[in-house]
Amino acid sequence: MRAAVGDSSALKAGITECVRARLLAPFAVTMDKEPGETFVAQFKSTVRCHYTGPVRLTRALPLPNVQSSVVIPAESEIGQILALDCEQATLPELPRLKLQIQTPVPVKAGSTESGAAAAAAMDMSAMKIIDIGANLTDPVFRGKYRGKQAHADDMPHILERARASGIVGMMVTGGSLSESAEAVRLSREHPGLFATVGCHPTRSSEVDKHSGGADAYFAGLRALIDDNRDIVVAVGECGLDYDRLHFAAKDVQNKYFERQFELAAATGLPMFLHCRNTGGDFERIMRANRDRFSGGVVHSFTGSADEARQLLELGLYIGINGCSLKTEDNLAAVRTIPIDRLMIETDCPYCEIRKTHASHALLATDAAWTAPDAKKKERWDSDSMVKGRNEPCMIRQVLTVLAQLHGVNEAELAERMFENTRSVFFKDVEYDF
């Protein structure tokens, strides 16, 4: 049975079945309200349903500790979009869920093109994306810029927009001992976040300045991994960056890059890697240590087609974000990377796709997903992004460009990259994406 537009009884019945489909805790549901009013449900922490009846719910609902909204496509001829808004509740009260009907884009009945667009939008609703590089420890995601508080902490809203865009998991980048500890803390606090633990090449000069010296620094990294194996999924971010030698000299970068292979060998974790203008040193070190780690990804790739080929020969995956797509040469190099070796990321708050980038011309004006509004930080509100601060949800633009470059459907490409990422970083992690 399909839920017709405006058929509230069928709609409410469908939502009830969604809730019952895969509920992780005892619950109470009342569905005797009209759309726009409240129905009540009690959840453990996450509900994840894939119900194909009158209404199809394909998003995770993290409850009751965060504010959330879920897009639910109704199986109707015009592809009407429904939204389930989850309002934060104070325990021990039950979370309250409000059902609201929205039709953001009217679709003409009987139009083949419109029907295809509606079908594509519904396909997108089931999309699963893992952002492999999110710098969520950056203070800007707490409203602080250059040491000054410009607006309220909006992490819950950022995570909400990420979920609404199809993101089901994020790897929070650890670039130093302290940053790795913060990445672990965030991952403990928010289901679906996972941490990397390591030392970025531009931070490697801090190792010798550590109060206990290099041995204590690396012991601290190892302890973070050992104590959090359920959420730490990679060693890194580590590698070489010769574009920014003013932060750390070549010999220091090389020394502490080499040492992080010890962490990978001891823990069995894959590696989250960084390479910038290294004149062959990165490849040389990787080849010399290739038997010491299981696999990994070179994230934020900006190299040539030949450099991509060398990384692929090492059995590595390649991560693409907005910085990977700036020039026509970048686009040509990315086209050469096989889909089964691609991963996707934002590297937020950096690496957004800008109007000056070659990739911007590939962003469809009639895309199934539209970026949220963005405002200057001085005019911040909870429903808007901040101009100049990239967010995880903007991964959808990277996906659009990659699909255009490879001539494939976005949903198909997203699924392939999701499986790539899961096979490398999440094969030993117990988490239901």
Coordinates of N, CA, C and O in Angstrom, one line a residue, residues 296-425:
G296 N 45.8 1.7 4.0 CA 45.6 3.1 4.4 C 45.2 3.9 3.2 O 45.0 3.5 2.1
V297 N 45.0 5.2 3.5 CA 44.6 6.2 2.5 C 45.5 7.4 2.6 O 45.9 7.9 3.7
V298 N 45.9 7.9 1.4 CA 46.5 9.2 1.3 C 45.4 10.2 1.1 O 44.8 10.3 0.1
H299 N 45.2 11.0 2.2 CA 44.0 11.9 2.2 C 44.3 13.2 1.5 O 45.5 13.6 1.3
S300 N 43.3 14.0 1.1 CA 43.4 15.3 0.5 C 44.5 15.3 -0.6 O 45.3 16.2 -0.7
F301 N 44.3 14.4 -1.5 CA 45.3 14.2 -2.6 C 45.2 15.4 -3.6 O 44.1 15.8 -4.0
T302 N 46.4 15.9 -3.9 CA 46.5 17.1 -4.8 C 47.5 16.8 -5.9 O 47.9 17.8 -6.6
G303 N 48.0 15.6 -6.0 CA 49.1 15.3 -6.9 C 48.7 15.1 -8.3 O 47.5 15.2 -8.7
S304 N 49.7 14.6 -9.1 CA 49.5 14.3 -10.5 C 48.9 12.9 -10.7 O 48.9 12.1 -9.8
A305 N 48.6 12.6 -12.0 CA 48.2 11.3 -12.3 C 49.3 10.3 -12.1 O 49.0 9.1 -11.6
D306 N 50.5 10.6 -12.3 CA 51.6 9.7 -12.1 C 51.8 9.5 -10.6 O 52.1 8.3 -10.2
E307 N 51.6 10.5 -9.8 CA 51.7 10.3 -8.3 C 50.6 9.4 -7.8 O 50.8 8.6 -6.9
A308 N 49.4 9.6 -8.4 CA 48.3 8.7 -8.0 C 48.6 7.3 -8.4 O 48.3 6.4 -7.6
R309 N 49.2 7.1 -9.5 CA 49.6 5.7 -10.0 C 50.5 5.1 -9.0 O 50.4 3.9 -8.6
Q310 N 51.5 5.8 -8.5 CA 52.5 5.3 -7.6 C 51.8 4.9 -6.2 O 52.2 3.9 -5.6
L311 N 50.9 5.7 -5.8 CA 50.2 5.4 -4.5 C 49.3 4.1 -4.7 O 49.3 3.3 -3.8
L312 N 48.7 4.0 -5.8 CA 47.9 2.8 -6.1 C 48.8 1.6 -6.2 O 48.4 0.5 -5.7
E313 N 50.0 1.7 -6.7 CA 50.9 0.5 -6.8 C 51.3 0.1 -5.4 O 51.7 -1.1 -5.2
L314 N 51.3 1.0 -4.4 CA 51.6 0.6 -3.1 C 50.4 0.0 -2.3 O 50.5 -0.3 -1.1
G315 N 49.3 -0.1 -3.0 CA 48.1 -0.7 -2.4 C 47.3 0.3 -1.6 O 46.5 -0.2 -0.7
L316 N 47.5 1.6 -1.8 CA 46.9 2.6 -1.0 C 45.6 3.1 -1.6 O 45.4 3.0 -2.9
Y317 N 44.7 3.6 -0.8 CA 43.5 4.3 -1.3 C 43.8 5.8 -1.4 O 44.8 6.3 -0.8
I318 N 43.0 6.5 -2.1 CA 43.2 8.0 -2.2 C 41.9 8.7 -1.8 O 40.8 8.5 -2.3
G319 N 42.1 9.7 -0.9 CA 41.0 10.5 -0.4 C 40.9 11.8 -1.2 O 41.9 12.5 -1.4
I320 N 39.7 12.2 -1.5 CA 39.4 13.4 -2.4 C 38.5 14.3 -1.6 O 37.5 13.9 -1.0
N321 N 38.9 15.6 -1.6 CA 38.1 16.7 -1.1 C 38.1 17.9 -2.0 O 38.6 17.8 -3.1
G322 N 37.6 19.0 -1.6 CA 37.6 20.2 -2.4 C 38.9 20.6 -2.9 O 39.1 21.1 -4.0
C323 N 40.0 20.5 -2.0 CA 41.3 20.9 -2.4 C 41.9 20.0 -3.4 O 42.9 20.4 -4.1
S324 N 41.4 18.8 -3.6 CA 41.8 17.9 -4.7 C 41.2 18.3 -6.0 O 41.6 17.6 -7.0
L325 N 40.4 19.2 -6.1 CA 39.6 19.5 -7.3 C 39.6 21.0 -7.7 O 38.7 21.5 -8.3
K326 N 40.8 21.6 -7.4 CA 40.9 23.1 -7.7 C 41.1 23.4 -9.2 O 40.5 24.3 -9.7
T327 N 42.0 22.6 -9.8 CA 42.4 23.0 -11.2 C 42.0 21.9 -12.2 O 41.6 20.8 -11.8
E328 N 42.1 22.2 -13.5 CA 41.8 21.3 -14.5 C 42.8 20.1 -14.4 O 42.5 18.9 -14.7
D329 N 44.1 20.4 -14.0 CA 45.1 19.3 -13.9 C 44.6 18.4 -12.7 O 44.8 17.2 -12.8
N330 N 44.1 19.0 -11.6 CA 43.6 18.1 -10.5 C 42.5 17.2 -11.0 O 42.5 16.0 -10.7
L331 N 41.6 17.8 -11.8 CA 40.4 17.0 -12.3 C 40.9 15.8 -13.2 O 40.4 14.7 -13.1
A332 N 41.9 16.1 -14.0 CA 42.4 15.1 -14.9 C 43.1 14.0 -14.1 O 42.9 12.8 -14.4
A333 N 43.8 14.3 -13.0 CA 44.4 13.3 -12.2 C 43.4 12.5 -11.5 O 43.5 11.2 -11.4
V334 N 42.3 13.1 -10.9 CA 41.3 12.4 -10.2 C 40.5 11.4 -11.1 O 40.2 10.3 -10.7
R335 N 40.4 11.8 -12.4 CA 39.7 10.9 -13.3 C 40.4 9.6 -13.5 O 39.8 8.6 -13.8
T336 N 41.7 9.6 -13.3 CA 42.5 8.3 -13.5 C 42.4 7.4 -12.3 O 42.9 6.2 -12.4
I337 N 41.9 7.8 -11.2 CA 41.8 7.0 -10.0 C 40.6 6.0 -10.1 O 39.5 6.5 -10.2
P338 N 40.8 4.7 -10.0 CA 39.7 3.8 -10.1 C 38.7 4.0 -9.0 O 39.1 4.3 -7.8
I339 N 37.4 3.8 -9.2 CA 36.4 4.0 -8.2 C 36.6 3.1 -7.0 O 36.4 3.5 -5.9
D340 N 37.2 1.9 -7.3 CA 37.3 1.0 -6.2 C 38.6 1.3 -5.3 O 38.9 0.6 -4.4
R341 N 39.2 2.4 -5.6 CA 40.3 2.9 -4.7 C 40.1 4.3 -4.2 O 41.0 4.9 -3.7
L342 N 38.9 4.8 -4.4 CA 38.5 6.2 -3.9 C 37.9 6.2 -2.5 O 37.1 5.3 -2.2
M343 N 38.2 7.2 -1.8 CA 37.5 7.6 -0.6 C 37.1 9.0 -0.6 O 37.7 9.8 -1.4
I344 N 36.2 9.5 0.2 CA 35.7 10.8 0.1 C 35.8 11.5 1.5 O 35.6 10.9 2.5
E345 N 36.0 12.8 1.4 CA 36.2 13.6 2.7 C 35.9 15.0 2.4 O 35.7 15.5 1.3
T346 N 35.8 15.8 3.5 CA 35.7 17.2 3.4 C 37.0 17.9 3.9 O 37.3 19.0 3.5
D347 N 37.8 17.3 4.9 CA 38.9 18.0 5.5 C 38.4 19.3 6.2 O 39.2 20.2 6.3
C348 N 37.1 19.3 6.5 CA 36.6 20.5 7.2 C 37.3 20.9 8.5 O 37.8 20.0 9.1
P349 N 37.4 22.2 8.8 CA 36.8 23.3 8.2 C 37.5 23.9 7.0 O 37.1 25.0 6.5
Y350 N 38.4 23.1 6.4 CA 39.1 23.6 5.2 C 38.6 22.9 4.0 O 37.6 22.1 4.0
C351 N 39.2 23.3 2.8 CA 39.0 22.5 1.6 C 37.6 22.5 1.0 O 37.2 21.5 0.4
E352 N 36.8 23.6 1.2 CA 35.5 23.7 0.5 C 35.7 23.9 -1.0 O 36.8 24.3 -1.5
I353 N 34.7 23.5 -1.8 CA 34.8 23.8 -3.2 C 34.3 25.3 -3.4 O 33.2 25.7 -3.0
R354 N 35.2 26.1 -4.0 CA 34.9 27.5 -4.2 C 34.6 27.8 -5.6 O 34.8 27.0 -6.6
K355 N 34.0 29.0 -5.9 CA 33.6 29.4 -7.2 C 34.7 29.5 -8.2 O 34.6 29.4 -9.4
T356 N 35.9 29.7 -7.6 CA 37.1 29.9 -8.5 C 37.7 28.5 -8.8 O 38.6 28.5 -9.7
H357 N 37.2 27.4 -8.3 CA 37.8 26.1 -8.6 C 37.2 25.5 -9.9 O 36.0 25.8 -10.2
A358 N 38.0 24.8 -10.6 CA 37.6 24.2 -11.8 C 36.4 23.2 -11.6 O 35.5 23.1 -12.4
S359 N 36.3 22.6 -10.4 CA 35.3 21.7 -10.1 C 33.9 22.4 -9.9 O 32.9 21.7 -10.0
H360 N 33.9 23.7 -9.6 CA 32.6 24.3 -9.3 C 31.7 24.3 -10.5 O 30.4 24.2 -10.4
A361 N 32.2 24.2 -11.7 CA 31.4 24.2 -12.9 C 30.6 22.8 -13.1 O 29.7 22.7 -13.8
L362 N 31.1 21.8 -12.3 CA 30.5 20.5 -12.4 C 29.4 20.3 -11.4 O 28.7 19.3 -11.4
L363 N 29.1 21.3 -10.6 CA 28.0 21.2 -9.6 C 26.7 21.4 -10.3 O 26.5 22.5 -10.8
A364 N 25.8 20.5 -10.2 CA 24.5 20.6 -10.9 C 23.6 21.6 -10.2 O 23.6 21.6 -9.0
T365 N 22.9 22.4 -11.0 CA 22.0 23.4 -10.4 C 20.7 22.7 -10.0 O 20.0 23.3 -9.2
D366 N 20.4 21.5 -10.5 CA 19.2 20.8 -10.2 C 19.5 19.6 -9.4 O 18.8 18.6 -9.4
A367 N 20.5 19.6 -8.5 CA 21.0 18.5 -7.8 C 19.9 18.1 -6.7 O 19.1 18.9 -6.3
A368 N 19.9 16.8 -6.4 CA 18.9 16.3 -5.4 C 19.2 16.9 -4.0 O 18.3 16.9 -3.2
W369 N 20.4 17.3 -3.8 CA 20.7 17.9 -2.5 C 21.2 19.3 -2.7 O 21.9 19.6 -3.6
T370 N 20.7 20.2 -1.8 CA 21.0 21.6 -1.9 C 21.7 22.0 -0.6 O 21.3 21.7 0.5
A371 N 22.8 22.7 -0.7 CA 23.6 23.2 0.4 C 22.8 24.1 1.3 O 22.0 24.9 0.8
P372 N 22.9 24.0 2.6 CA 22.2 24.9 3.5 C 22.7 26.3 3.3 O 23.8 26.6 2.8
D373 N 21.9 27.3 3.7 CA 22.3 28.7 3.7 C 23.6 28.9 4.6 O 23.8 28.2 5.6
A374 N 24.4 29.8 4.2 CA 25.6 30.2 5.0 C 25.6 31.7 5.2 O 25.2 32.5 4.4
K375 N 26.0 32.0 6.5 CA 26.0 33.4 6.9 C 27.4 33.7 7.5 O 28.1 32.9 8.0
K376 N 27.7 35.0 7.6 CA 28.9 35.4 8.3 C 28.8 35.1 9.7 O 27.7 35.1 10.3
K377 N 29.9 34.8 10.4 CA 29.8 34.3 11.8 C 29.2 35.3 12.7 O 28.6 35.0 13.7
E378 N 29.3 36.6 12.3 CA 28.7 37.6 13.2 C 27.1 37.6 13.1 O 26.5 38.1 14.0
R379 N 26.6 36.9 12.0 CA 25.1 36.8 11.9 C 24.7 35.4 12.0 O 23.6 35.0 11.6
W380 N 25.5 34.6 12.7 CA 25.2 33.2 12.9 C 23.8 32.9 13.4 O 23.3 33.6 14.3
D381 N 23.2 31.8 12.9 CA 22.0 31.2 13.5 C 22.1 29.7 13.4 O 22.9 29.2 12.5
S382 N 21.4 29.0 14.2 CA 21.5 27.6 14.3 C 21.2 26.8 13.0 O 21.6 25.7 12.8
D383 N 20.4 27.4 12.1 CA 19.9 26.8 10.9 C 20.9 27.0 9.7 O 20.6 26.5 8.6
S384 N 21.9 27.8 9.9 CA 22.8 28.2 8.8 C 24.2 27.7 9.1 O 24.7 27.7 10.2
M385 N 25.0 27.5 8.0 CA 26.4 27.3 8.1 C 27.1 28.6 8.2 O 26.4 29.7 8.1
V386 N 28.4 28.6 8.5 CA 29.2 29.8 8.6 C 30.0 30.0 7.3 O 30.7 29.0 6.9
K387 N 29.9 31.1 6.7 CA 30.7 31.4 5.5 C 32.2 31.2 5.7 O 32.7 31.7 6.7
G388 N 32.8 30.4 4.8 CA 34.3 30.2 5.0 C 34.6 29.1 5.9 O 35.8 28.7 6.0
R389 N 33.7 28.5 6.6 CA 33.9 27.3 7.4 C 33.3 26.1 6.8 O 32.0 25.9 6.8
N390 N 34.1 25.3 6.2 CA 33.5 24.1 5.5 C 32.9 23.1 6.6 O 33.4 23.1 7.7
E391 N 31.9 22.4 6.2 CA 31.2 21.5 7.1 C 31.1 20.1 6.5 O 31.2 19.9 5.3
P392 N 31.0 19.0 7.3 CA 30.8 17.7 6.8 C 29.7 17.6 5.7 O 29.9 16.8 4.7
C393 N 28.6 18.3 5.9 CA 27.5 18.1 5.0 C 27.9 18.5 3.5 O 27.3 18.0 2.6
M394 N 28.9 19.3 3.4 CA 29.3 19.7 2.0 C 30.0 18.6 1.3 O 30.4 18.8 0.1
I395 N 30.2 17.5 1.9 CA 30.7 16.3 1.2 C 29.9 16.0 0.0 O 30.3 15.4 -1.0
R396 N 28.6 16.4 0.0 CA 27.7 16.1 -1.1 C 28.2 16.8 -2.4 O 28.0 16.3 -3.5
Q397 N 28.8 18.0 -2.3 CA 29.4 18.6 -3.5 C 30.5 17.9 -4.0 O 30.7 17.7 -5.2
V398 N 31.4 17.3 -3.1 CA 32.5 16.5 -3.6 C 32.0 15.3 -4.3 O 32.5 14.9 -5.4
L399 N 31.0 14.7 -3.8 CA 30.4 13.5 -4.4 C 29.8 13.8 -5.8 O 30.1 13.0 -6.7
T400 N 29.2 14.9 -5.9 CA 28.6 15.3 -7.2 C 29.7 15.5 -8.2 O 29.6 15.0 -9.4
V401 N 30.8 16.1 -7.9 CA 31.9 16.3 -8.8 C 32.6 15.0 -9.2 O 32.9 14.7 -10.3
L402 N 32.8 14.1 -8.2 CA 33.4 12.8 -8.5 C 32.5 12.0 -9.4 O 33.0 11.3 -10.3
A403 N 31.2 12.0 -9.2 CA 30.3 11.3 -10.0 C 30.4 11.8 -11.5 O 30.4 11.0 -12.4
Q404 N 30.5 13.1 -11.6 CA 30.6 13.7 -12.9 C 31.9 13.3 -13.6 O 31.9 13.0 -14.8
L405 N 33.0 13.3 -12.9 CA 34.3 13.0 -13.4 C 34.4 11.5 -13.9 O 35.1 11.2 -14.8
H406 N 33.7 10.6 -13.1 CA 33.7 9.2 -13.5 C 32.5 8.7 -14.2 O 32.4 7.5 -14.6
G407 N 31.6 9.6 -14.5 CA 30.4 9.2 -15.3 C 29.5 8.2 -14.7 O 29.0 7.3 -15.4
V408 N 29.3 8.3 -13.4 CA 28.5 7.3 -12.7 C 27.4 8.0 -11.9 O 27.5 9.2 -11.6
N409 N 26.4 7.3 -11.5 CA 25.4 7.8 -10.6 C 25.9 8.1 -9.2 O 26.8 7.3 -8.7
E410 N 25.5 9.2 -8.6 CA 26.0 9.5 -7.3 C 25.8 8.4 -6.2 O 26.6 8.2 -5.4
A411 N 24.6 7.9 -6.2 CA 24.2 6.8 -5.2 C 25.1 5.6 -5.4 O 25.6 5.0 -4.4
E412 N 25.4 5.2 -6.7 CA 26.3 4.1 -6.9 C 27.7 4.4 -6.5 O 28.4 3.5 -5.8
L413 N 28.2 5.6 -6.7 CA 29.5 6.0 -6.3 C 29.7 6.0 -4.8 O 30.6 5.6 -4.2
A414 N 28.6 6.6 -4.2 CA 28.6 6.7 -2.7 C 28.7 5.3 -2.1 O 29.5 5.1 -1.1
E415 N 28.0 4.4 -2.6 CA 28.0 3.0 -2.1 C 29.3 2.4 -2.2 O 29.9 1.7 -1.3
R416 N 30.0 2.6 -3.4 CA 31.3 2.0 -3.7 C 32.3 2.6 -2.7 O 33.1 1.8 -2.1
M417 N 32.3 3.9 -2.5 CA 33.3 4.5 -1.6 C 33.0 4.1 -0.1 O 33.9 4.0 0.7
F418 N 31.7 4.0 0.2 CA 31.4 3.5 1.6 C 32.0 2.2 1.8 O 32.6 1.9 2.9
E419 N 31.9 1.2 0.9 CA 32.4 -0.1 1.0 C 34.0 -0.1 1.0 O 34.6 -0.8 1.8
N420 N 34.6 0.8 0.2 CA 36.0 1.0 0.3 C 36.5 1.3 1.7 O 37.4 0.8 2.2
T421 N 35.8 2.3 2.2 CA 36.2 2.9 3.5 C 36.0 1.8 4.6 O 36.8 1.6 5.5
R422 N 34.9 1.2 4.6 CA 34.6 0.2 5.6 C 35.6 -1.0 5.5 O 36.0 -1.5 6.6
S423 N 36.0 -1.4 4.4 CA 36.9 -2.5 4.2 C 38.3 -2.2 4.8 O 39.0 -3.1 5.3
V424 N 38.7 -0.9 4.8 CA 40.0 -0.6 5.3 C 40.0 -0.2 6.7 O 40.8 -0.7 7.5
F425 N 39.0 0.6 7.1 CA 39.1 1.2 8.5 C 38.1 0.6 9.5 O 38.2 0.8 10.7

